[in-house]
Short mmCIF file of C-alpha atoms and ligand atoms in Angstrom, two decimals:
data_model
loop_
_atom_site.label_atom_id
_atom_site.label_comp_id
_atom_site.label_asym_id
_atom_site.label_seq_id
_atom_site.Cartn_x
_atom_site.Cartn_y
_atom_site.Cartn_z
CA MET A 1378 30.97 13.61 -25.63
CA ALA A 1379 28.05 12.31 -23.67
CA GLN A 1380 28.82 11.45 -20.12
CA GLU A 1381 28.14 7.76 -19.31
CA LEU A 1382 26.01 6.92 -16.32
CA ILE A 1383 25.37 3.18 -16.56
CA ARG A 1384 26.99 0.39 -18.51
CA MET A 1385 25.73 -3.16 -18.22
CA GLU A 1386 27.90 -5.81 -19.97
CA HIS A 1387 27.10 -9.41 -20.86
CA ILE A 1388 24.33 -9.81 -18.38
CA SER A 1389 22.73 -13.29 -18.07
CA LYS A 1390 19.99 -14.40 -15.79
CA SER A 1391 18.03 -17.68 -15.56
CA PHE A 1392 14.98 -18.68 -13.59
CA PRO A 1393 13.96 -22.33 -13.23
CA GLY A 1394 13.11 -23.40 -16.76
CA VAL A 1395 13.63 -19.95 -18.31
CA LYS A 1396 16.68 -18.20 -19.63
CA ALA A 1397 15.35 -14.67 -19.13
CA LEU A 1398 18.49 -12.81 -20.08
CA SER A 1399 21.40 -13.98 -22.20
CA ASP A 1400 24.50 -11.84 -22.78
CA VAL A 1401 22.65 -8.51 -22.75
CA SER A 1402 24.48 -5.18 -22.81
CA PHE A 1403 23.00 -1.80 -22.24
CA GLN A 1404 24.33 1.72 -21.80
CA LEU A 1405 22.75 4.94 -20.49
CA ASN A 1406 24.12 8.47 -20.64
CA ALA A 1407 23.48 11.48 -18.41
CA GLY A 1408 20.76 13.75 -19.85
CA GLU A 1409 19.27 10.94 -21.93
CA VAL A 1410 15.93 9.23 -22.21
CA HIS A 1411 16.68 5.69 -23.36
CA ALA A 1412 13.69 3.55 -24.42
CA LEU A 1413 13.76 -0.19 -23.92
CA VAL A 1414 11.38 -2.14 -26.14
CA GLY A 1415 10.64 -5.77 -26.98
CA GLU A 1416 7.82 -8.30 -27.06
CA ASN A 1417 6.12 -9.58 -23.95
CA GLY A 1418 8.59 -11.74 -22.05
CA ALA A 1419 11.61 -10.32 -23.94
CA GLY A 1420 13.34 -9.63 -20.63
CA LYS A 1421 12.95 -5.82 -20.27
CA SER A 1422 11.67 -5.83 -16.70
CA THR A 1423 14.13 -8.50 -15.68
CA LEU A 1424 17.10 -6.51 -17.01
CA MET A 1425 16.02 -3.52 -15.01
CA LYS A 1426 15.42 -5.64 -11.94
CA VAL A 1427 18.99 -6.84 -12.25
CA LEU A 1428 20.16 -3.23 -12.42
CA THR A 1429 18.24 -2.38 -9.27
CA GLY A 1430 19.25 -5.47 -7.31
CA VAL A 1431 15.75 -7.04 -7.17
CA TYR A 1432 17.32 -10.09 -8.90
CA ALA A 1433 20.93 -11.23 -8.67
CA LYS A 1434 22.56 -11.65 -12.08
CA ASP A 1435 24.13 -14.97 -12.97
CA GLU A 1436 26.79 -13.36 -15.09
CA GLY A 1437 27.94 -9.96 -16.32
CA ARG A 1438 29.18 -6.63 -14.96
CA ILE A 1439 27.61 -3.27 -14.11
CA PHE A 1440 29.43 0.03 -14.18
CA LEU A 1441 28.35 3.39 -12.79
CA HIS A 1442 30.38 6.39 -13.99
CA GLY A 1443 32.82 3.96 -15.41
CA LYS A 1444 33.45 2.17 -12.10
CA GLU A 1445 32.30 -1.37 -11.51
CA VAL A 1446 29.62 -1.66 -8.85
CA ASP A 1447 28.26 -4.61 -6.89
CA ILE A 1448 24.51 -4.32 -6.50
CA ARG A 1449 23.16 -6.98 -4.14
CA GLY A 1450 19.85 -5.58 -3.26
CA VAL A 1451 17.42 -2.71 -3.73
CA ARG A 1452 19.15 -0.83 -0.85
CA ASP A 1453 22.42 -0.88 -2.80
CA SER A 1454 20.90 0.49 -5.95
CA GLN A 1455 19.04 3.23 -4.05
CA ARG A 1456 22.26 4.26 -2.35
CA LEU A 1457 23.91 4.52 -5.84
CA GLY A 1458 21.07 6.71 -7.03
CA ILE A 1459 19.25 4.14 -9.24
CA VAL A 1460 15.49 3.91 -8.68
CA MET A 1461 12.86 1.90 -10.55
CA ILE A 1462 9.13 2.55 -10.81
CA HIS A 1463 7.61 -0.85 -11.31
CA GLN A 1464 4.96 -2.01 -13.73
CA GLU A 1465 2.72 -2.66 -10.75
CA LEU A 1466 3.17 0.38 -8.49
CA ASN A 1467 4.54 -0.32 -5.03
CA LEU A 1468 2.80 2.20 -2.85
CA MET A 1469 0.94 1.57 0.40
CA ASN A 1470 -2.57 2.74 -0.16
CA HIS A 1471 -3.52 3.41 3.43
CA LEU A 1472 -0.45 5.62 4.20
CA THR A 1473 -0.36 9.29 3.25
CA VAL A 1474 1.50 10.57 0.24
CA ALA A 1475 4.28 12.03 2.40
CA GLN A 1476 4.62 8.86 4.49
CA ASN A 1477 4.93 6.79 1.29
CA ILE A 1478 7.72 9.05 0.08
CA PHE A 1479 9.78 8.83 3.20
CA ILE A 1480 8.96 5.34 4.42
CA GLY A 1481 11.70 2.73 4.91
CA ARG A 1482 14.81 4.63 4.01
CA GLU A 1483 18.20 4.30 5.42
CA GLU A 1484 18.35 7.60 7.26
CA ARG A 1485 15.25 6.41 9.05
CA ARG A 1486 16.79 7.20 12.43
CA ALA A 1487 17.14 10.84 11.43
CA LEU A 1488 13.62 10.84 10.09
CA PHE A 1489 12.35 9.36 13.25
CA PHE A 1490 12.61 12.74 14.86
CA LEU A 1491 10.68 14.37 12.04
CA ASN A 1492 6.96 14.65 12.69
CA ASP A 1493 4.29 14.43 10.05
CA ALA A 1494 4.25 18.15 9.58
CA ALA A 1495 7.94 18.08 8.64
CA LEU A 1496 7.41 15.15 6.24
CA ASN A 1497 4.54 16.97 4.64
CA ARG A 1498 6.70 20.09 4.18
CA ARG A 1499 9.49 18.06 2.52
CA ALA A 1500 6.98 16.29 0.25
CA ARG A 1501 5.46 19.62 -0.70
CA GLU A 1502 8.90 20.91 -1.78
CA LEU A 1503 9.34 17.91 -4.01
CA PHE A 1504 5.97 18.49 -5.70
CA GLU A 1505 6.82 22.16 -6.21
CA ARG A 1506 9.96 21.15 -7.93
CA LEU A 1507 7.98 18.84 -10.26
CA ARG A 1508 5.24 21.44 -10.59
CA VAL A 1509 2.47 18.93 -9.85
CA ASP A 1510 -0.49 19.52 -7.62
CA ILE A 1511 -0.69 16.80 -5.01
CA ASP A 1512 -1.68 17.09 -1.36
CA PRO A 1513 0.92 15.24 0.75
CA THR A 1514 -1.53 14.56 3.57
CA VAL A 1515 -4.12 12.43 1.71
CA PRO A 1516 -3.89 8.61 1.52
CA VAL A 1517 -2.09 7.46 -1.59
CA GLY A 1518 -4.94 5.07 -2.41
CA SER A 1519 -7.24 8.00 -3.05
CA LEU A 1520 -5.11 9.33 -5.96
CA THR A 1521 -5.35 8.45 -9.65
CA VAL A 1522 -2.76 6.13 -11.09
CA ALA A 1523 -1.11 9.10 -12.80
CA LYS A 1524 -0.74 10.98 -9.53
CA GLN A 1525 0.51 7.81 -7.77
CA GLN A 1526 3.18 7.70 -10.40
CA MET A 1527 4.17 11.26 -9.63
CA VAL A 1528 4.43 10.24 -5.98
CA GLU A 1529 6.84 7.46 -7.05
CA ILE A 1530 8.85 9.98 -9.08
CA ALA A 1531 8.95 12.41 -6.09
CA LYS A 1532 10.12 9.49 -3.97
CA ALA A 1533 12.85 8.72 -6.50
CA LEU A 1534 13.98 12.35 -6.45
CA SER A 1535 14.01 12.39 -2.64
CA TYR A 1536 16.83 9.80 -2.94
CA ASN A 1537 18.76 12.26 -5.15
CA SER A 1538 18.62 9.58 -7.85
CA GLU A 1539 20.58 10.01 -11.04
CA VAL A 1540 18.96 7.11 -12.87
CA LEU A 1541 15.19 6.70 -13.06
CA ILE A 1542 13.71 3.56 -14.58
CA MET A 1543 10.04 3.57 -15.59
CA ASP A 1544 8.40 0.30 -16.52
CA GLU A 1545 5.43 1.00 -18.83
CA PRO A 1546 4.49 4.28 -17.04
CA THR A 1547 1.99 5.33 -19.75
CA ALA A 1548 0.06 2.08 -20.01
CA ALA A 1549 -2.81 3.24 -17.80
CA LEU A 1550 -2.65 7.03 -18.38
CA THR A 1551 -4.86 9.42 -20.36
CA ASP A 1552 -3.35 11.53 -23.09
CA ASN A 1553 -3.24 14.61 -20.83
CA GLU A 1554 -1.65 12.63 -18.03
CA ILE A 1555 0.97 11.31 -20.48
CA GLU A 1556 1.79 14.88 -21.57
CA ASP A 1557 2.33 15.86 -17.97
CA LEU A 1558 4.50 12.85 -17.30
CA PHE A 1559 6.58 13.64 -20.39
CA ARG A 1560 6.97 17.27 -19.19
CA VAL A 1561 8.44 15.94 -15.93
CA ILE A 1562 10.66 13.46 -17.75
CA ARG A 1563 12.02 16.19 -20.04
CA MET A 1564 12.67 18.41 -17.01
CA LEU A 1565 14.66 15.61 -15.31
CA ARG A 1566 16.54 14.99 -18.52
CA ALA A 1567 17.53 18.66 -18.70
CA GLU A 1568 18.84 18.37 -15.12
CA GLY A 1569 21.23 15.71 -16.44
CA LYS A 1570 19.49 12.64 -15.11
CA GLY A 1571 19.32 9.43 -17.08
CA ILE A 1572 15.89 7.93 -17.72
CA ILE A 1573 15.10 4.47 -18.88
CA HIS A 1574 11.60 4.23 -20.34
CA ILE A 1575 9.98 0.82 -21.07
CA SER A 1576 6.95 0.99 -23.34
CA HIS A 1577 4.81 -0.91 -25.84
CA ARG A 1578 3.47 2.34 -27.29
CA LEU A 1579 5.89 2.69 -30.07
CA GLU A 1580 4.37 5.92 -31.34
CA GLU A 1581 5.37 7.70 -28.14
CA LEU A 1582 9.04 6.80 -28.46
CA LYS A 1583 9.55 9.56 -31.06
CA GLN A 1584 8.19 12.08 -28.68
CA ILE A 1585 10.18 11.23 -25.65
CA SER A 1586 13.30 9.13 -26.32
CA ASP A 1587 16.78 9.86 -27.57
CA ARG A 1588 17.85 6.34 -28.19
CA ILE A 1589 16.03 2.99 -28.37
CA THR A 1590 17.34 -0.42 -27.38
CA VAL A 1591 15.53 -3.44 -28.71
CA MET A 1592 15.48 -6.80 -26.93
CA ARG A 1593 14.19 -10.09 -28.25
CA ASP A 1594 13.86 -13.48 -26.45
CA GLY A 1595 16.15 -12.50 -23.60
CA GLY A 1596 18.83 -11.17 -25.93
CA TYR A 1597 20.13 -7.81 -27.08
CA VAL A 1598 19.20 -6.89 -30.66
CA ALA A 1599 20.33 -3.32 -31.30
CA THR A 1600 20.51 0.29 -30.07
CA VAL A 1601 19.48 3.05 -32.45
CA ASP A 1602 19.18 6.81 -32.37
CA THR A 1603 15.46 7.66 -32.25
CA ALA A 1604 15.85 10.47 -34.81
CA GLN A 1605 17.10 7.99 -37.34
CA ALA A 1606 14.75 5.09 -36.49
CA GLN A 1607 11.65 4.06 -38.45
CA THR A 1608 8.76 2.52 -36.47
CA ASN A 1609 8.56 -0.41 -38.91
CA GLN A 1610 12.25 -1.08 -38.50
CA ILE A 1611 11.86 -1.14 -34.71
CA ILE A 1612 8.94 -3.54 -35.03
CA SER A 1613 10.75 -6.01 -37.22
CA MET A 1614 13.74 -5.92 -34.86
CA MET A 1615 11.37 -6.68 -31.97
CA VAL A 1616 9.53 -9.57 -33.58
CA GLY A 1617 12.06 -10.75 -36.15
CA ARG A 1618 9.63 -10.34 -38.97
CA GLU A 1619 7.41 -7.64 -40.54
CA ILE A 1620 3.92 -7.11 -39.28
CA PHE A 1621 1.20 -5.38 -41.11
CA ILE A 1622 -1.87 -4.31 -39.20
CA THR A 1623 -4.63 -3.94 -41.76
CA ARG A 1624 -8.33 -3.33 -41.44
CA SER A 1625 -10.32 -6.52 -40.91
CA GLU A 1626 -11.97 -7.92 -44.02
CA ARG A 1627 -14.65 -9.68 -42.11
CA ALA A 1628 -17.95 -8.26 -43.29
CA ALA A 1629 -20.67 -7.26 -40.85
CA PRO A 1630 -23.19 -10.11 -40.43
CA GLN A 1631 -26.42 -9.73 -42.47
CA ASN A 1632 -29.78 -10.18 -40.72
CA ALA A 1633 -28.09 -11.86 -37.70
CA PRO A 1634 -30.19 -12.10 -34.54
CA VAL A 1635 -29.51 -9.76 -31.66
CA ALA A 1636 -27.42 -11.51 -29.04
CA LEU A 1637 -27.32 -8.76 -26.46
CA GLU A 1638 -29.51 -5.75 -26.04
CA VAL A 1639 -29.37 -3.13 -23.28
CA LYS A 1640 -32.11 -0.54 -22.83
CA ASN A 1641 -31.86 2.69 -20.85
CA LEU A 1642 -29.23 1.51 -18.46
CA ASN A 1643 -28.45 3.76 -15.57
CA ALA A 1644 -25.78 3.01 -12.98
CA GLY A 1645 -23.86 5.51 -10.85
CA ARG A 1646 -22.77 8.79 -12.38
CA MET A 1647 -21.03 7.28 -15.37
CA VAL A 1648 -23.82 5.29 -17.05
CA ARG A 1649 -26.68 7.49 -18.12
CA ASP A 1650 -29.48 6.14 -20.26
CA VAL A 1651 -27.30 3.81 -22.28
CA SER A 1652 -28.98 1.67 -24.97
CA PHE A 1653 -27.45 -0.49 -27.74
CA LYS A 1654 -27.63 -3.89 -29.43
CA VAL A 1655 -24.98 -6.33 -30.45
CA HIS A 1656 -25.71 -9.03 -33.06
CA LYS A 1657 -24.44 -12.54 -33.36
CA GLY A 1658 -21.20 -12.44 -35.34
CA GLU A 1659 -20.69 -8.75 -34.88
CA ILE A 1660 -17.95 -6.75 -33.19
CA LEU A 1661 -19.24 -3.53 -31.60
CA GLY A 1662 -16.58 -1.10 -30.56
CA ILE A 1663 -17.21 1.27 -27.67
CA ALA A 1664 -14.99 4.27 -28.03
CA GLY A 1665 -14.54 7.31 -25.82
CA LEU A 1666 -11.98 9.14 -23.78
CA VAL A 1667 -10.91 7.84 -20.39
CA GLY A 1668 -13.70 8.56 -17.93
CA ALA A 1669 -16.44 8.36 -20.58
CA GLY A 1670 -18.15 5.56 -18.73
CA ARG A 1671 -17.25 2.61 -20.94
CA THR A 1672 -15.88 0.34 -18.22
CA GLU A 1673 -18.77 1.33 -15.94
CA THR A 1674 -21.23 0.32 -18.63
CA ALA A 1675 -19.53 -3.09 -18.99
CA ARG A 1676 -19.46 -3.60 -15.24
CA ALA A 1677 -23.14 -2.76 -15.00
CA ILE A 1678 -24.03 -5.29 -17.72
CA PHE A 1679 -21.86 -7.89 -16.03
CA GLY A 1680 -23.49 -7.42 -12.67
CA ALA A 1681 -20.30 -6.15 -11.10
CA ASP A 1682 -21.91 -2.80 -10.19
CA PRO A 1683 -25.54 -2.36 -9.20
CA LEU A 1684 -27.96 -1.25 -11.85
CA GLU A 1685 -30.25 1.58 -10.94
CA SER A 1686 -32.61 1.05 -13.82
CA GLY A 1687 -32.72 -0.36 -17.29
CA GLU A 1688 -33.15 -3.76 -19.04
CA ILE A 1689 -30.80 -6.37 -20.33
CA PHE A 1690 -31.83 -8.95 -22.93
CA VAL A 1691 -29.74 -11.96 -24.01
CA HIS A 1692 -31.06 -13.73 -27.12
CA GLY A 1693 -34.26 -11.77 -26.71
CA GLN A 1694 -34.89 -12.93 -23.21
CA ARG A 1695 -34.99 -10.38 -20.43
CA LEU A 1696 -32.61 -11.17 -17.65
CA ASN A 1697 -32.18 -10.05 -14.13
CA ILE A 1698 -28.42 -9.83 -13.71
CA ARG A 1699 -27.44 -8.95 -10.17
CA THR A 1700 -23.99 -10.56 -9.82
CA PRO A 1701 -21.21 -11.60 -12.21
CA LYS A 1702 -22.25 -15.15 -11.50
CA ASP A 1703 -25.70 -14.41 -13.05
CA ALA A 1704 -23.95 -12.87 -16.04
CA VAL A 1705 -21.66 -15.83 -16.60
CA ARG A 1706 -24.62 -18.16 -16.34
CA ALA A 1707 -26.32 -16.13 -19.08
CA GLY A 1708 -23.27 -16.61 -21.27
CA ILE A 1709 -21.67 -13.19 -20.85
CA ALA A 1710 -17.94 -12.89 -20.27
CA TYR A 1711 -16.18 -9.72 -19.18
CA LEU A 1712 -12.44 -9.42 -19.68
CA SER A 1713 -11.46 -6.68 -17.26
CA GLU A 1714 -8.84 -4.03 -17.95
CA ASP A 1715 -7.37 -4.56 -14.52
CA ARG A 1716 -5.74 -7.97 -14.51
CA LYS A 1717 -4.43 -7.64 -11.03
CA ARG A 1718 -7.68 -6.79 -9.31
CA TYR A 1719 -10.30 -8.65 -11.25
CA GLY A 1720 -8.70 -11.02 -13.58
CA LEU A 1721 -6.15 -13.31 -12.04
CA MET A 1722 -5.00 -15.20 -9.02
CA LEU A 1723 -1.28 -14.56 -9.22
CA GLY A 1724 -0.41 -17.24 -6.67
CA LEU A 1725 -2.00 -20.03 -8.80
CA SER A 1726 -0.66 -21.70 -11.92
CA VAL A 1727 -1.30 -20.56 -15.40
CA GLN A 1728 -3.37 -23.68 -15.96
CA THR A 1729 -5.62 -23.19 -12.94
CA ASN A 1730 -6.23 -19.60 -13.82
CA THR A 1731 -7.28 -20.61 -17.29
CA SER A 1732 -9.59 -23.37 -16.19
CA ILE A 1733 -11.30 -21.58 -13.33
CA ALA A 1734 -14.08 -20.02 -15.27
CA ALA A 1735 -14.69 -23.27 -17.06
CA MET A 1736 -14.49 -25.69 -14.17
CA LYS A 1737 -18.01 -26.85 -14.93
CA ARG A 1738 -17.19 -27.69 -18.50
CA PHE A 1739 -14.39 -29.95 -17.39
CA LEU A 1740 -16.59 -31.43 -14.68
CA ARG A 1741 -19.58 -31.97 -16.87
CA ALA A 1742 -17.64 -34.70 -18.63
CA GLY A 1743 -18.63 -36.78 -15.63
CA PHE A 1744 -15.14 -37.10 -14.14
CA PHE A 1745 -13.42 -35.21 -11.47
CA LEU A 1746 -11.43 -32.38 -12.86
CA SER A 1747 -9.49 -34.13 -15.53
CA ASP A 1748 -5.91 -32.96 -15.72
CA ALA A 1749 -5.43 -34.25 -19.20
CA ARG A 1750 -8.34 -32.26 -20.64
CA GLU A 1751 -7.28 -29.14 -18.83
CA GLU A 1752 -3.74 -29.59 -20.06
CA GLN A 1753 -4.93 -30.08 -23.62
CA ASN A 1754 -7.03 -26.98 -23.59
CA MET A 1755 -4.21 -24.96 -22.06
CA ARG A 1756 -1.77 -26.06 -24.73
CA LYS A 1757 -4.19 -24.89 -27.38
CA MET A 1758 -4.47 -21.49 -25.66
CA ILE A 1759 -0.74 -21.10 -25.18
CA ASP A 1760 -0.35 -21.81 -28.84
CA GLU A 1761 -3.16 -19.52 -30.07
CA LEU A 1762 -2.18 -16.55 -27.91
CA SER A 1763 1.54 -17.29 -27.93
CA ILE A 1764 1.73 -17.20 -24.15
CA LYS A 1765 5.35 -17.34 -23.04
CA THR A 1766 5.67 -19.70 -20.06
CA PRO A 1767 8.05 -22.53 -19.30
CA SER A 1768 5.12 -24.82 -18.44
CA THR A 1769 1.40 -24.81 -17.76
CA HIS A 1770 2.21 -25.25 -14.08
CA GLN A 1771 4.18 -22.05 -13.75
CA LEU A 1772 2.75 -19.65 -11.12
CA THR A 1773 1.13 -16.73 -12.91
CA ARG A 1774 3.07 -14.20 -10.84
CA PHE A 1775 6.27 -15.26 -12.60
CA LEU A 1776 4.98 -14.45 -16.08
CA SER A 1777 5.82 -11.09 -17.67
CA GLY A 1778 3.15 -8.39 -17.46
CA GLY A 1779 1.85 -8.85 -20.97
CA ASN A 1780 1.75 -12.61 -20.68
CA GLN A 1781 -0.38 -12.33 -17.56
CA GLN A 1782 -2.80 -10.30 -19.65
CA LYS A 1783 -2.93 -13.10 -22.19
CA VAL A 1784 -3.80 -15.59 -19.42
CA VAL A 1785 -6.84 -13.45 -18.59
CA LEU A 1786 -7.85 -13.79 -22.26
CA ALA A 1787 -7.29 -17.55 -22.20
CA LYS A 1788 -9.36 -17.88 -19.05
CA TRP A 1789 -12.42 -16.41 -20.67
CA LEU A 1790 -11.97 -17.98 -24.09
CA THR A 1791 -11.95 -21.35 -22.40
CA ARG A 1792 -15.45 -20.80 -21.15
CA ASN A 1793 -17.83 -20.93 -24.03
CA CYS A 1794 -19.68 -17.60 -23.77
CA ASP A 1795 -21.90 -16.16 -26.46
CA VAL A 1796 -21.33 -12.53 -25.54
CA LEU A 1797 -17.74 -11.43 -24.88
CA ILE A 1798 -16.94 -7.99 -23.50
CA PHE A 1799 -13.26 -7.08 -23.92
CA ASP A 1800 -12.11 -4.09 -21.91
CA GLU A 1801 -8.71 -2.82 -23.15
CA PRO A 1802 -7.63 -6.34 -24.04
CA THR A 1803 -4.32 -5.31 -25.57
CA ARG A 1804 -3.05 -2.96 -22.86
CA GLY A 1805 0.57 -3.81 -22.21
CA ILE A 1806 0.63 -6.31 -25.01
CA ASP A 1807 3.31 -6.13 -27.71
CA VAL A 1808 2.60 -5.37 -31.37
CA GLY A 1809 2.95 -8.94 -32.65
CA ALA A 1810 0.61 -10.36 -30.04
CA LYS A 1811 -1.83 -7.48 -30.57
CA ASN A 1812 -2.20 -8.49 -34.16
CA GLU A 1813 -2.78 -12.10 -33.03
CA ILE A 1814 -5.55 -10.88 -30.71
CA TYR A 1815 -7.24 -8.94 -33.52
CA LYS A 1816 -7.22 -12.04 -35.66
CA LEU A 1817 -8.60 -14.05 -32.77
CA LEU A 1818 -11.49 -11.55 -32.36
CA ASP A 1819 -12.25 -11.85 -36.05
CA ARG A 1820 -12.26 -15.61 -35.74
CA LEU A 1821 -14.58 -15.53 -32.72
CA ALA A 1822 -17.00 -13.26 -34.47
CA ALA A 1823 -16.96 -15.53 -37.54
CA GLU A 1824 -17.90 -18.38 -35.21
CA GLY A 1825 -21.00 -16.40 -34.23
CA LYS A 1826 -19.98 -14.77 -30.98
CA ALA A 1827 -21.20 -11.29 -30.18
CA ILE A 1828 -18.31 -9.14 -29.16
CA ILE A 1829 -18.02 -5.77 -27.45
CA MET A 1830 -14.60 -4.16 -27.69
CA ILE A 1831 -13.73 -1.29 -25.38
CA SER A 1832 -10.47 0.42 -26.25
CA SER A 1833 -8.80 3.80 -25.92
CA GLU A 1834 -6.63 3.09 -28.95
CA LEU A 1835 -8.64 4.33 -31.90
CA PRO A 1836 -6.68 2.50 -34.56
CA GLU A 1837 -7.52 -0.69 -32.74
CA ILE A 1838 -11.25 0.10 -32.52
CA ILE A 1839 -11.24 0.97 -36.22
CA ARG A 1840 -9.36 -2.20 -37.07
CA VAL A 1841 -11.75 -4.62 -35.47
CA SER A 1842 -15.23 -3.07 -35.28
CA ASN A 1843 -18.21 -3.53 -37.59
CA ARG A 1844 -19.95 -0.72 -35.73
CA VAL A 1845 -18.81 1.77 -33.10
CA VAL A 1846 -20.81 3.51 -30.41
CA VAL A 1847 -19.07 6.52 -28.84
CA MET A 1848 -19.55 7.60 -25.28
CA CYS A 1849 -18.90 10.87 -23.50
CA GLU A 1850 -19.57 11.52 -19.82
CA GLY A 1851 -21.74 8.50 -19.33
CA ARG A 1852 -23.90 8.89 -22.40
CA ILE A 1853 -23.85 7.54 -25.91
CA THR A 1854 -23.18 10.51 -28.18
CA GLY A 1855 -22.92 8.84 -31.53
CA GLU A 1856 -22.84 5.68 -33.63
CA VAL A 1857 -20.87 4.93 -36.77
CA LYS A 1858 -20.58 1.87 -38.98
CA GLY A 1859 -18.72 0.40 -41.89
CA ASP A 1860 -16.88 2.94 -43.95
CA GLU A 1861 -17.97 5.85 -41.85
CA ILE A 1862 -15.77 4.62 -39.04
CA ASP A 1863 -12.76 7.01 -38.85
CA GLN A 1864 -10.73 8.82 -36.22
CA THR A 1865 -12.16 12.27 -36.85
CA THR A 1866 -15.77 11.22 -36.55
CA ILE A 1867 -15.17 9.21 -33.47
CA MET A 1868 -13.20 11.99 -31.77
CA ARG A 1869 -15.97 14.49 -32.59
CA TYR A 1870 -18.51 12.34 -30.72
CA ALA A 1871 -16.09 11.50 -27.94
CA THR A 1872 -15.75 15.16 -27.02
CA MET A 1873 -19.42 16.04 -27.45
CA ARG A 1874 -20.19 17.10 -23.92
CA GLU A 1875 -23.74 17.87 -22.86
CA ALA A 1876 -22.50 21.28 -21.70
CA GLN A 1877 -21.29 22.02 -25.25
CA ALA A 1878 -24.45 20.75 -26.79
CA ILE A 1879 -26.45 23.28 -24.84
CA GLY A 1880 -23.96 26.06 -25.57
CA GLY A 1881 -21.93 25.90 -22.35
CA GLU A 1882 -18.17 25.84 -21.77
N1 ATP B 2302 10.57 -14.25 -10.84
C1 ATP B 2302 10.52 -15.02 -12.01
N2 ATP B 2302 10.46 -16.34 -11.98
C2 ATP B 2302 10.41 -17.12 -13.08
N3 ATP B 2302 10.41 -16.53 -14.33
C3 ATP B 2302 10.41 -15.23 -14.43
C4 ATP B 2302 10.48 -14.34 -13.28
N4 ATP B 2302 10.51 -13.09 -13.73
C5 ATP B 2302 10.50 -13.14 -15.09
N5 ATP B 2302 10.44 -14.40 -15.52
C6 ATP B 2302 10.43 -14.85 -16.97
O1 ATP B 2302 11.49 -14.18 -17.60
C7 ATP B 2302 11.10 -13.77 -18.92
C8 ATP B 2302 11.26 -12.32 -19.13
O2 ATP B 2302 10.27 -11.62 -18.35
P1 ATP B 2302 10.19 -10.07 -18.23
O3 ATP B 2302 9.16 -9.76 -17.14
O4 ATP B 2302 11.52 -9.49 -18.06
O5 ATP B 2302 9.59 -9.66 -19.64
P2 ATP B 2302 9.23 -8.17 -20.22
O6 ATP B 2302 10.08 -7.95 -21.39
O7 ATP B 2302 9.23 -7.23 -19.12
O8 ATP B 2302 7.70 -8.45 -20.75
P3 ATP B 2302 6.33 -7.50 -20.69
O9 ATP B 2302 6.40 -6.60 -21.85
O10 ATP B 2302 5.28 -8.54 -20.84
O11 ATP B 2302 6.31 -6.86 -19.33
C9 ATP B 2302 9.64 -14.25 -19.11
O12 ATP B 2302 9.66 -15.51 -19.75
C10 ATP B 2302 9.14 -14.43 -17.67
O13 ATP B 2302 8.16 -15.44 -17.56
MG1 MG B 2303 7.66 -6.18 -18.09
#
């Protein structure tokens, strides 16, 4: 018999205007990885925040080892050995790795007598146990996201936690980093810990989870054994209907004029001699492994990073783009992969965030910013992208992670740009909404927009693109179009390093 760690019964939680959880039950055993899935806004993060005392529940009971517990704050959950690694990591960038691990804990007084050297030694022991290579003395801000996550895991272990909750830990990781994370998760599972894993990458659930619990609209749907579950079955439980993701039938435009052309772009180390064209009505995919220079290329075109050399033409006219403002004026939009840093003002309403890039359009009508027009536009966007929010006035910070991402999309779609660069537009977005976004891209292309789609998910690139250029280490290594577009060909170009080409490695 499996030993039970956590049982949550009949949990309900409301926020003003939103019933985030309604009568949800959940159970976790020792030595188990339990995946929690559901659409954006289904209530996954909220349920886990109730378990860790970030939010107080309105109703329901929580048991640990069969005994009811009263969790009133994060301190309580930590003391009980329950730790959550949040969707947006909670580390302090300027402090060292070791300081981050040991900061703000209850036995602070004892630690007060420990100097940095002692903290570093204790941190080093934790990393040895995890078998990861991290220097405890460097500032956390200098680490990759994957390593920052390992720091969070080390921190969790330092509390002797029995329950580790990870909210979309793989969303921003490369395949190798995911493998490493899974190795650590399996190790913790073998030690008898319970791990709750929230993810939108359904294909990884088979690899890592023992059971899967599905939530929908703040409610509990079902819990299934992963070994017995079919991905399609999970999807239909999540969205309440079947979804088929098929290749787009939109044909490549014939003889369409070139909307954007870049010639011999060089910027930093990651953009080397990059040239390509995008036509009106065309979707150009840019594929490549993480670190291939795709985002850097987009940022260089958008004026977010300085260009060392090269030329940019929009509708045949050579432009001097030095800042994002120049780019926006030329009709280029860039939807960044990092919603927190570049995309959104979390303290402002959904509506303001959406309108910000298009202020001029609303002003040009000759009025002061007209609330009615804004509202009308926003309603259309909420509808088209199925953004889950109680009202257009809701502060963006209160939206679920995936819904924040959709607001970034709404913001740029509101502004009428001719060239749209999407950088990982579906990261953290659920399957149903992903499909909606693909359809939206098709529609925009059919309307004559030129679209660049950067994505690490190959099926997605293949689904939407008329043509794909592939990058590796800052250079374009190949181009495929139409029926030639397939995973094997793209992967071959994506790993075509210069060193290999000249017989190295
Ligand atoms: N602090 C808050 N104030 C108001 N509403 C909130 C707050 N936190 C969450 N919500 C709302 O509760 C609902 C559930 O959100 P939650 O973050 O739990 O979703 P999720 O399943 O984690 O989604 P995602 O996959 O997008 O991260 C959403 O409608 C969200 O807008
Ligand atoms: Mg969430």
